[in-house]
CSV table of C-alpha atoms and ligand atoms in Angstrom, one decimal:
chain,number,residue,atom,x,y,z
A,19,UNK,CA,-12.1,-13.4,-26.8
A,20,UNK,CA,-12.8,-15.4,-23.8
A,21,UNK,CA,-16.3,-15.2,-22.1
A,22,UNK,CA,-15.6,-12.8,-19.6
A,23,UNK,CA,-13.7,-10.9,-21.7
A,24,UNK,CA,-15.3,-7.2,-22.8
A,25,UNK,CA,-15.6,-6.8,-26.5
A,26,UNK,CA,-13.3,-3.9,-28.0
A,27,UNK,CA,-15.8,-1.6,-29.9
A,28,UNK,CA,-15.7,1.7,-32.1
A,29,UNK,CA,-13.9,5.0,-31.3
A,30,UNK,CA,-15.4,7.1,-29.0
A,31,UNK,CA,-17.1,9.7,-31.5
A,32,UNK,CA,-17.8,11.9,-28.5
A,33,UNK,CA,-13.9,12.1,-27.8
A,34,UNK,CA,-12.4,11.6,-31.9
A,35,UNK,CA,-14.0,13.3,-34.1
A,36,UNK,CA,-15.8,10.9,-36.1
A,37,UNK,CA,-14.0,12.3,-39.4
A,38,UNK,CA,-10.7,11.5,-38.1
A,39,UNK,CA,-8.3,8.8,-38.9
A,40,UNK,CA,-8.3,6.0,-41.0
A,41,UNK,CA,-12.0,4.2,-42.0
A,42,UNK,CA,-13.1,0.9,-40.6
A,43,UNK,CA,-16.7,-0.5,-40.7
A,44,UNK,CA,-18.2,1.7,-37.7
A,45,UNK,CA,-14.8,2.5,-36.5
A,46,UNK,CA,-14.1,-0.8,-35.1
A,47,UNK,CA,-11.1,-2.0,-34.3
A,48,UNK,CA,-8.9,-3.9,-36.8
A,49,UNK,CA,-8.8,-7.8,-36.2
A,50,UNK,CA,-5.6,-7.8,-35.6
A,51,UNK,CA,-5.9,-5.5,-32.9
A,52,UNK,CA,-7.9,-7.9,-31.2
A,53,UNK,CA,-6.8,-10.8,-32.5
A,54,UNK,CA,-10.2,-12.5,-33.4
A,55,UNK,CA,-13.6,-11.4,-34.1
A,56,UNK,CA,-17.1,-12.9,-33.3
A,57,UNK,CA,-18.4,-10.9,-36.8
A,58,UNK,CA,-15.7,-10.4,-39.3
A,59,UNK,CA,-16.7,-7.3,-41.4
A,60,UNK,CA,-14.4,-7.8,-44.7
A,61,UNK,CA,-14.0,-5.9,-47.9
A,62,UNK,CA,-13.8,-7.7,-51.4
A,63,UNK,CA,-12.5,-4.9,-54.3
A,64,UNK,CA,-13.6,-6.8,-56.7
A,65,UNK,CA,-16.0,-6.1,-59.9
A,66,UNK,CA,-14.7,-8.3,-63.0
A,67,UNK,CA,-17.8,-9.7,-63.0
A,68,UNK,CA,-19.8,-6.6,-64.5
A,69,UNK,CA,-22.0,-6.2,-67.0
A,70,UNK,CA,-22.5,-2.9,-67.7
A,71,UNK,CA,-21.4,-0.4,-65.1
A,72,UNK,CA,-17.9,-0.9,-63.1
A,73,UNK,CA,-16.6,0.6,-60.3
A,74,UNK,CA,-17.9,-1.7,-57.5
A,75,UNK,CA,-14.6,-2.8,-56.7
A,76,UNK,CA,-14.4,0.7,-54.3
A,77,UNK,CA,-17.7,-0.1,-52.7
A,78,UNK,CA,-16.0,-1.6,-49.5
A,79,UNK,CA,-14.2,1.2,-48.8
A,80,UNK,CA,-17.2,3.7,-49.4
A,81,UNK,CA,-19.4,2.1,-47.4
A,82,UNK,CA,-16.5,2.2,-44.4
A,83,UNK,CA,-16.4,5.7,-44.8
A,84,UNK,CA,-19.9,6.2,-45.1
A,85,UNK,CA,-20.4,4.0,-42.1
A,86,UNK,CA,-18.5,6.7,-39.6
A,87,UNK,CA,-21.7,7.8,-38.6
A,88,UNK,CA,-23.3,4.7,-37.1
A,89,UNK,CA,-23.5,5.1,-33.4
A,90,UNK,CA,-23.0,2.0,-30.7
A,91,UNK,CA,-26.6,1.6,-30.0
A,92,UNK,CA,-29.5,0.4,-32.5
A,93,UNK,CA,-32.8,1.2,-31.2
A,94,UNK,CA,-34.8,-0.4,-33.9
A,95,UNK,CA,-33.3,-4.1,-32.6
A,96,UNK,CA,-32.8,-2.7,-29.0
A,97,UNK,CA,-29.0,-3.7,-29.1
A,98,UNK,CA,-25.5,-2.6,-28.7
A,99,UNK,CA,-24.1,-5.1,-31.6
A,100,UNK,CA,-20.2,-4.5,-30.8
A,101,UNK,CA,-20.8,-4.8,-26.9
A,102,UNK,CA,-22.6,-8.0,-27.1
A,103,UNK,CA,-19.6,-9.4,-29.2
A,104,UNK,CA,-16.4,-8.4,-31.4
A,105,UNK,CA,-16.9,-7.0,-34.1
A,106,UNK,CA,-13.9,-6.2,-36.2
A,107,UNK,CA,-12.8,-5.3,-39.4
A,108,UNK,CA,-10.7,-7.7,-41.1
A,109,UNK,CA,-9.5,-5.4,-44.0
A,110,UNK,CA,-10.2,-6.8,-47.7
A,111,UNK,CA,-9.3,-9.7,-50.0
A,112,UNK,CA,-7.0,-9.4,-52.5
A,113,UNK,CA,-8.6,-10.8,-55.4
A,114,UNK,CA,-7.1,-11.2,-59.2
A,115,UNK,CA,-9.1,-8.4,-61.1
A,116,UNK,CA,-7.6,-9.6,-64.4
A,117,UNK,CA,-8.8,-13.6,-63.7
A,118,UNK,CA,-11.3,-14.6,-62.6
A,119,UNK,CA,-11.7,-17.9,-61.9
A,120,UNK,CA,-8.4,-17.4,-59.7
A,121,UNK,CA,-9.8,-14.0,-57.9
A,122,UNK,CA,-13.2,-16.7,-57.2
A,123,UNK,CA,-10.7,-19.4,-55.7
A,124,UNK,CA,-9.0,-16.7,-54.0
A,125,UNK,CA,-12.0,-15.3,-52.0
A,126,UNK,CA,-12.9,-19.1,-51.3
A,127,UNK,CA,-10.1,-19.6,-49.6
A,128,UNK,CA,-10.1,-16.4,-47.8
A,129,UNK,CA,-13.5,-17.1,-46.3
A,130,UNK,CA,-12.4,-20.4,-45.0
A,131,UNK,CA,-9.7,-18.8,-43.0
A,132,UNK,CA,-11.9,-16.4,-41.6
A,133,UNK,CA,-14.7,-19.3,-40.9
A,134,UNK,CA,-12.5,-21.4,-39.8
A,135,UNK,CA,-11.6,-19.3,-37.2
A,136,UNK,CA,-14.8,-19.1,-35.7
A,137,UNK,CA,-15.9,-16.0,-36.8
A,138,UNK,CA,-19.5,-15.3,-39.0
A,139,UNK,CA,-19.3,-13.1,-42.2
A,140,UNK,CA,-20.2,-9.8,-42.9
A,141,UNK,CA,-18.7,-8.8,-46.6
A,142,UNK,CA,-18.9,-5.5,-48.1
A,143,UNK,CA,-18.6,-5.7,-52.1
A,144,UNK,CA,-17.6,-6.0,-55.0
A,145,UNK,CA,-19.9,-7.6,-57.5
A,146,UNK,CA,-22.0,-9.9,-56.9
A,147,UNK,CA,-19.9,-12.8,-58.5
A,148,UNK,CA,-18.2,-12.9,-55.3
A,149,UNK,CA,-21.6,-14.4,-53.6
A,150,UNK,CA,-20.4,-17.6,-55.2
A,151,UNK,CA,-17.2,-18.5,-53.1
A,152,UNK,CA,-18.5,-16.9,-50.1
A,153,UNK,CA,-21.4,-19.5,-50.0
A,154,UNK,CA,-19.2,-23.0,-50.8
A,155,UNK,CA,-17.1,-21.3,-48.2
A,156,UNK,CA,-20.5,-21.0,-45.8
A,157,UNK,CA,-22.0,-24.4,-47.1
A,158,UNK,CA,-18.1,-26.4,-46.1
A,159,UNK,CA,-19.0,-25.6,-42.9
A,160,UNK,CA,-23.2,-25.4,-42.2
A,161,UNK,CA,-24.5,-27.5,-45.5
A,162,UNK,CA,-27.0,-26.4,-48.0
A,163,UNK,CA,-27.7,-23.0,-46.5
A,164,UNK,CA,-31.4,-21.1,-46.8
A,165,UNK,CA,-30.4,-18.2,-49.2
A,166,UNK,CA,-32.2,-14.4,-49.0
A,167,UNK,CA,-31.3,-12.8,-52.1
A,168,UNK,CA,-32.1,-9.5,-51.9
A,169,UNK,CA,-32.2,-7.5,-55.7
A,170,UNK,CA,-33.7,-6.3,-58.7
A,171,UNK,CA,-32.3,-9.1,-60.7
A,172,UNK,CA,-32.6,-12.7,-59.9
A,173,UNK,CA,-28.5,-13.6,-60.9
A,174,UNK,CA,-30.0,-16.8,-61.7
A,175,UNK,CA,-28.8,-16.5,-65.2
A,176,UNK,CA,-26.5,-19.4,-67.4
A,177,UNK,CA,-23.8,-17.2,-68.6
A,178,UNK,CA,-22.5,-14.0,-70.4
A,179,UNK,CA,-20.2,-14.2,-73.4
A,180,UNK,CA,-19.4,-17.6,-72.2
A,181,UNK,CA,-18.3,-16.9,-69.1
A,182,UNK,CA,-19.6,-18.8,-66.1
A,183,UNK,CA,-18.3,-16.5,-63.2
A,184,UNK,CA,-20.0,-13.4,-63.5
A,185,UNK,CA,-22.2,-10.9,-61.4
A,186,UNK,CA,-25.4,-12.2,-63.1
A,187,UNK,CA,-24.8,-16.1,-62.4
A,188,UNK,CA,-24.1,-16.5,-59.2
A,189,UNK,CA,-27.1,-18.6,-57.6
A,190,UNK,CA,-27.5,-20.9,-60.7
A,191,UNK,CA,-24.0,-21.7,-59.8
A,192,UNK,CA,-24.7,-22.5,-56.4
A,193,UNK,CA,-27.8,-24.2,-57.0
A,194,UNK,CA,-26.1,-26.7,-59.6
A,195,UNK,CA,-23.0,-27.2,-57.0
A,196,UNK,CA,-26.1,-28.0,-54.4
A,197,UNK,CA,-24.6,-25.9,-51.9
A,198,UNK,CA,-28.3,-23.8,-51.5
A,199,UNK,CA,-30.8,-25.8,-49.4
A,200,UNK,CA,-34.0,-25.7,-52.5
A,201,UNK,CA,-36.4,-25.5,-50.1
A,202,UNK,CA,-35.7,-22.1,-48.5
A,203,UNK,CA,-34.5,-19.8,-51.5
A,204,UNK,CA,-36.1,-16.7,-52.0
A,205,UNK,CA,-35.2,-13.8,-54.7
A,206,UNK,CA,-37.0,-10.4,-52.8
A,207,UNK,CA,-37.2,-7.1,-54.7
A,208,UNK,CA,-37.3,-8.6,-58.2
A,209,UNK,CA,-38.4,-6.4,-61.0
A,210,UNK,CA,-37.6,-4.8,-63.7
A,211,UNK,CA,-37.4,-6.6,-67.6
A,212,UNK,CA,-35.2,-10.0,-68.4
A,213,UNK,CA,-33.9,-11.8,-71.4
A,214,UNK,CA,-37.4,-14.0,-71.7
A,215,UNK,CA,-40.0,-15.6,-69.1
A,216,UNK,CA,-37.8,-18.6,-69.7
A,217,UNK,CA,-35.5,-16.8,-67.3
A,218,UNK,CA,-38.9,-16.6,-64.6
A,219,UNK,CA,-39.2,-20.7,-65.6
A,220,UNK,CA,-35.8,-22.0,-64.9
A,221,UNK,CA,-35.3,-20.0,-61.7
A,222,UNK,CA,-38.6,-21.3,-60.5
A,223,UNK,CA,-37.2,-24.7,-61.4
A,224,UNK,CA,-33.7,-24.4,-59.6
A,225,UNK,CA,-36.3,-23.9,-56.4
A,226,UNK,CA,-36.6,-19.9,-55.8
A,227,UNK,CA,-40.0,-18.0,-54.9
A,228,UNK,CA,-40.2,-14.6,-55.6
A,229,UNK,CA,-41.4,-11.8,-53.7
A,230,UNK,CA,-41.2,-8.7,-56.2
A,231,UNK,CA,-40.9,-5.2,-55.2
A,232,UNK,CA,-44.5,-4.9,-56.3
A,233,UNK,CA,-45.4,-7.3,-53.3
A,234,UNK,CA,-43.5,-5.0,-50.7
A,235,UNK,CA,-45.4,-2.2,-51.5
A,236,UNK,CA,-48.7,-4.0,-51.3
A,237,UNK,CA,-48.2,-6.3,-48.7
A,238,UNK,CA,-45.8,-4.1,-46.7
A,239,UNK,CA,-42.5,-4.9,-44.4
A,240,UNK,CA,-44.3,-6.8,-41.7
A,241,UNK,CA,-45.9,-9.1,-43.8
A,242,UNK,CA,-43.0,-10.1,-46.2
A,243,UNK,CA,-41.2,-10.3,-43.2
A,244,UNK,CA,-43.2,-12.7,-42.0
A,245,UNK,CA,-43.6,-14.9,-44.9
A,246,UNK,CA,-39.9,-15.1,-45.5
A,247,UNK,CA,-39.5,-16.2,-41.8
A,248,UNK,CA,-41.5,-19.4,-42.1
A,249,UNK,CA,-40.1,-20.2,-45.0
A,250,UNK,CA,-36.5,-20.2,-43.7
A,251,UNK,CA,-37.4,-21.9,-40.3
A,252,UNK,CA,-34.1,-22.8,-38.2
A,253,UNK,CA,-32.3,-23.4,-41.1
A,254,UNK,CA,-28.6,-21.6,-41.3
A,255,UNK,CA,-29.9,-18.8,-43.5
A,256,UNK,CA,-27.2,-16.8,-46.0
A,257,UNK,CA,-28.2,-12.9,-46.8
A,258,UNK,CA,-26.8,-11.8,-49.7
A,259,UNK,CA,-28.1,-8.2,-50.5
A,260,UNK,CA,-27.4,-6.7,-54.1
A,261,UNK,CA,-28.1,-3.3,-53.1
A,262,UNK,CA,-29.7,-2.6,-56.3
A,263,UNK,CA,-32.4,-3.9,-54.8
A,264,UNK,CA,-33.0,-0.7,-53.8
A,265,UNK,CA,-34.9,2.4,-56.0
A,266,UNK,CA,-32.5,4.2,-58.0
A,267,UNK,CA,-33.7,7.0,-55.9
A,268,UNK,CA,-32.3,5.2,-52.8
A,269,UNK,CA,-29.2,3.9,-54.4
A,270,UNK,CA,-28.1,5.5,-57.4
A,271,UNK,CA,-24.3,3.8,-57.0
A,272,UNK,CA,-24.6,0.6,-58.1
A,273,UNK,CA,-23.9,-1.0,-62.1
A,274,UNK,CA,-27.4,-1.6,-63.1
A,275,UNK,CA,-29.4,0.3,-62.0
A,276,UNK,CA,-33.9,-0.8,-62.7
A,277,UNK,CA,-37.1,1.6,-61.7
A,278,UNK,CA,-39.2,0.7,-59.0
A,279,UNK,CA,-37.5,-0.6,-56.5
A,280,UNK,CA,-37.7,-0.9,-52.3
A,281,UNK,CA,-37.2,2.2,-50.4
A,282,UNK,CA,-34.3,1.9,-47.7
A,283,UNK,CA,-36.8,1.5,-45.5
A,284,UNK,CA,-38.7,-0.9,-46.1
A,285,UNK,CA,-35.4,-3.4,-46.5
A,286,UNK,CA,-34.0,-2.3,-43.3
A,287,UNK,CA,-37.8,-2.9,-41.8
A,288,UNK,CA,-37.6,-6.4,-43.4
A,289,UNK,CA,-34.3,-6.9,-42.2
A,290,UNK,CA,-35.3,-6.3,-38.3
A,291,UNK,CA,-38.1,-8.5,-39.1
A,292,UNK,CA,-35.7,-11.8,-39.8
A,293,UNK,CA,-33.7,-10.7,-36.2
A,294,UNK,CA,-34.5,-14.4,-35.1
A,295,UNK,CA,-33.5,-16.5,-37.8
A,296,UNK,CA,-29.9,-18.0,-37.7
A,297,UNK,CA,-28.0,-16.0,-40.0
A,298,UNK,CA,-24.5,-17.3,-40.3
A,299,UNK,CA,-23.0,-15.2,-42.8
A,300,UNK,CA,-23.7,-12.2,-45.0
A,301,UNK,CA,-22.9,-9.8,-47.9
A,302,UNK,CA,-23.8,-6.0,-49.3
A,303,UNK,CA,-22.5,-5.7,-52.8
A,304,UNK,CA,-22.9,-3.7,-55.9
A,305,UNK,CA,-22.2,-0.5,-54.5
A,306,UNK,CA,-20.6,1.6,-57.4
A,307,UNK,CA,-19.5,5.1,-55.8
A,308,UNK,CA,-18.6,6.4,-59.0
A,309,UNK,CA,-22.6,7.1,-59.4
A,310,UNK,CA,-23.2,7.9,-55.9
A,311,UNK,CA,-24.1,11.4,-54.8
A,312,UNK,CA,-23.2,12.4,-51.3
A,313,UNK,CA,-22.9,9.2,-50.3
A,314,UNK,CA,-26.6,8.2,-50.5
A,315,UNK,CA,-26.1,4.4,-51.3
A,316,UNK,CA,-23.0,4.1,-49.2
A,317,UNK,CA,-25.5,5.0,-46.2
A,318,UNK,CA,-28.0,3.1,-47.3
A,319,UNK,CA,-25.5,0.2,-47.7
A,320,UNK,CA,-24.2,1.0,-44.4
A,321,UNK,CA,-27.0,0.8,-42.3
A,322,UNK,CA,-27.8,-2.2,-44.0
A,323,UNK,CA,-24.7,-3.9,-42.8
A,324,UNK,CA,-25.3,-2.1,-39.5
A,325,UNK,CA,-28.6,-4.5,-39.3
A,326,UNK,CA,-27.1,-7.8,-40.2
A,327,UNK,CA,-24.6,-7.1,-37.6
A,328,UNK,CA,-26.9,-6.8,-35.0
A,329,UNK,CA,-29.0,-10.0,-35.7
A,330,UNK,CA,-25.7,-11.4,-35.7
A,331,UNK,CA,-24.1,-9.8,-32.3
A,332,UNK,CA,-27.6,-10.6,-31.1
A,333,UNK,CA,-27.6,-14.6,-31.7
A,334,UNK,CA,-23.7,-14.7,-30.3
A,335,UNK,CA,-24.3,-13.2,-27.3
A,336,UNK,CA,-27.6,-15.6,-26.6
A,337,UNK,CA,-26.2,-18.9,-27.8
A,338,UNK,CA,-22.9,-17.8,-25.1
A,339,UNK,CA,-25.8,-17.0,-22.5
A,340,UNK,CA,-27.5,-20.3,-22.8
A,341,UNK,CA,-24.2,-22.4,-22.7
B,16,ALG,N1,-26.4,-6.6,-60.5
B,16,ALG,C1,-26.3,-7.8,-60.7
B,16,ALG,N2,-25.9,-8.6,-59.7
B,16,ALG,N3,-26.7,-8.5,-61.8
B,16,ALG,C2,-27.2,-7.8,-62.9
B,16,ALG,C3,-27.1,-8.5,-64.1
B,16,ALG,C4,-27.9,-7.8,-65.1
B,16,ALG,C5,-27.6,-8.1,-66.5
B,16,ALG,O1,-26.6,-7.5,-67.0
B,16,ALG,O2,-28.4,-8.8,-67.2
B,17,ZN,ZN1,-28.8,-6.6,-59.1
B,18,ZN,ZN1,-27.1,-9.1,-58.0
């Protein structure tokens, strides 16, 4: 899309019935009915990488249908994300469910085509294994990114059953390949009981803080917010957001599932609360629909990628206004 060129955005709900036709995120077009996107919004079936719970492999397409509802205009960021730039959906990668060190190479390679041409990131998941690629896909082109891990769990883990790839491991990964910049990483949301405190040591050592879901409820959104901000600076910041990060209350679909967790809320108040940091690409993963119930984490997980969207839209269409 050229400058002066409007973006296409979603179907006119007002004139389609909003539970017509095929799903796309927000019923936006398809890329290839544009031909290239400012925001790519793409689905990764993928969920190999479990450990207890499958079924996140049909997240992507839950949270498309789910995400019929969103409306053009978000008041919360004052901003109409598909008019300030194209948004589109670029369908899903078709990743290996039987391998998967081949389905992680795949998605790699995937993400530098759609980086390469241009175009940020917005994934829907999968597990979180796929986090992996999609950041040396992110780091090829930006360097060490800041990384805002949003989840119960802090994935920092070695590996399970000798595997290496797996929803639980994908930051240690990362850090060792040194594709995370160590001074902004930050696990937010943490709770819930681990192997040993030697897991708390060694993820402190690989360079993460930690602000537990404990903290959000004491300190509140604003503050958090805040914090995170100045840590992450003008570096190119990564979101990645497990959304079991989330209350079971507030998203019951997802693999493994841990008490006491951030309301929906208070992540999407956090969220609006980062709107000026650089965020080059993103992901929402771990939604499980099997263990939904009308659609409650599919929203959640929705609206979440509604957000990111906007802080992205939002950045394009300033850095084309300043040029
Ligand atoms: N949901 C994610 N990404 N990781 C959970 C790993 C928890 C475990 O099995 O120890
Ligand atoms: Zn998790
Ligand atoms: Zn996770």
């Amino acid at each position: 899309m050229s400058s002066n060129e409007q973006p296409r955005g979603p179907v006119d709900s007002s004139r389609i019935p909003r539970y017509a036709g095929p799903a796309t995120f927000a019923r936006l077009p398809r890329l290839d009915e544009v031909g290239r996107a400012d925001v790519a919004v793409v689905g990764v079936p993928f969920d190999s990488g479990v450990s207890y719970r499958p079924g996140a492999r049909f997240g992507g397409n839950a949270i498309r249908e789910a995400s019929r509802l969103l409306r053009p205009y978000n008041p919360a960021q004052d901003a109409s994300p598909f008019a300030l730039a194209q948004v589109a959906d670029a369908g899903d990668i078709a990743a290996n469910p039987f391998n998967i060190n081949e389905a992680v190479e795949t998605i790699e390679a995937a993400a530098d085509d759609l980086l390469g041409t241009g175009a940020r990131m917005m994934t829907l998941g999968g597990d979180h294994t796929i986090a992996l690629p999609l950041l040396r896909s992110v780091a090829k082109k930006h360097g060490p990114v800041a990384l805002l891990h949003f989840d119960a769990h802090l994935d920092t883990w070695d590996t399970y059953f000798g595997a290496e790839y797996t929803h639980g491991t994908p930051f240690r990964r990362a850090v060792e390949e040194g594709i995370l910049d160590t001074e902004a990483l930050s696990h937010v949301g943490t709770r819930g009981p681990l192997y040993g405190k030697q897991d708390l040591t060694d993820d402190e050592k690989m360079g993460f803080g930690i602000v537990t879901s404990a903290d959000i409820y004491r300190r509140g959104a604003d503050e958090v917010a805040d914090q995170l901000r100045q840590r992450i600076g003008d570096r190119p910041l990564y979101i990645s957001i497990d959304i079991d990060c989330l209350d079971p209350a507030h998203a019951p679909g997802t693999g493994t599932p841990e008490a006491g967790g951030m309301t929906s809320r208070e992540l999407l108040e956090i969220l609006r609360g980062l709107a000026s940091c650089n965020l080059v690409s993103a992901d929402v993963v771990e939604v499980a629909p099997a263990y939904d119930h009308a659609e409650i984490t599919s929203v959640a997980a929705s609206h979440t990628a509604y957000e990111l969207t906007t802080i992205m839209s939002r950045q394009i269409a300033a850095a084309r206004k300043s040029q």
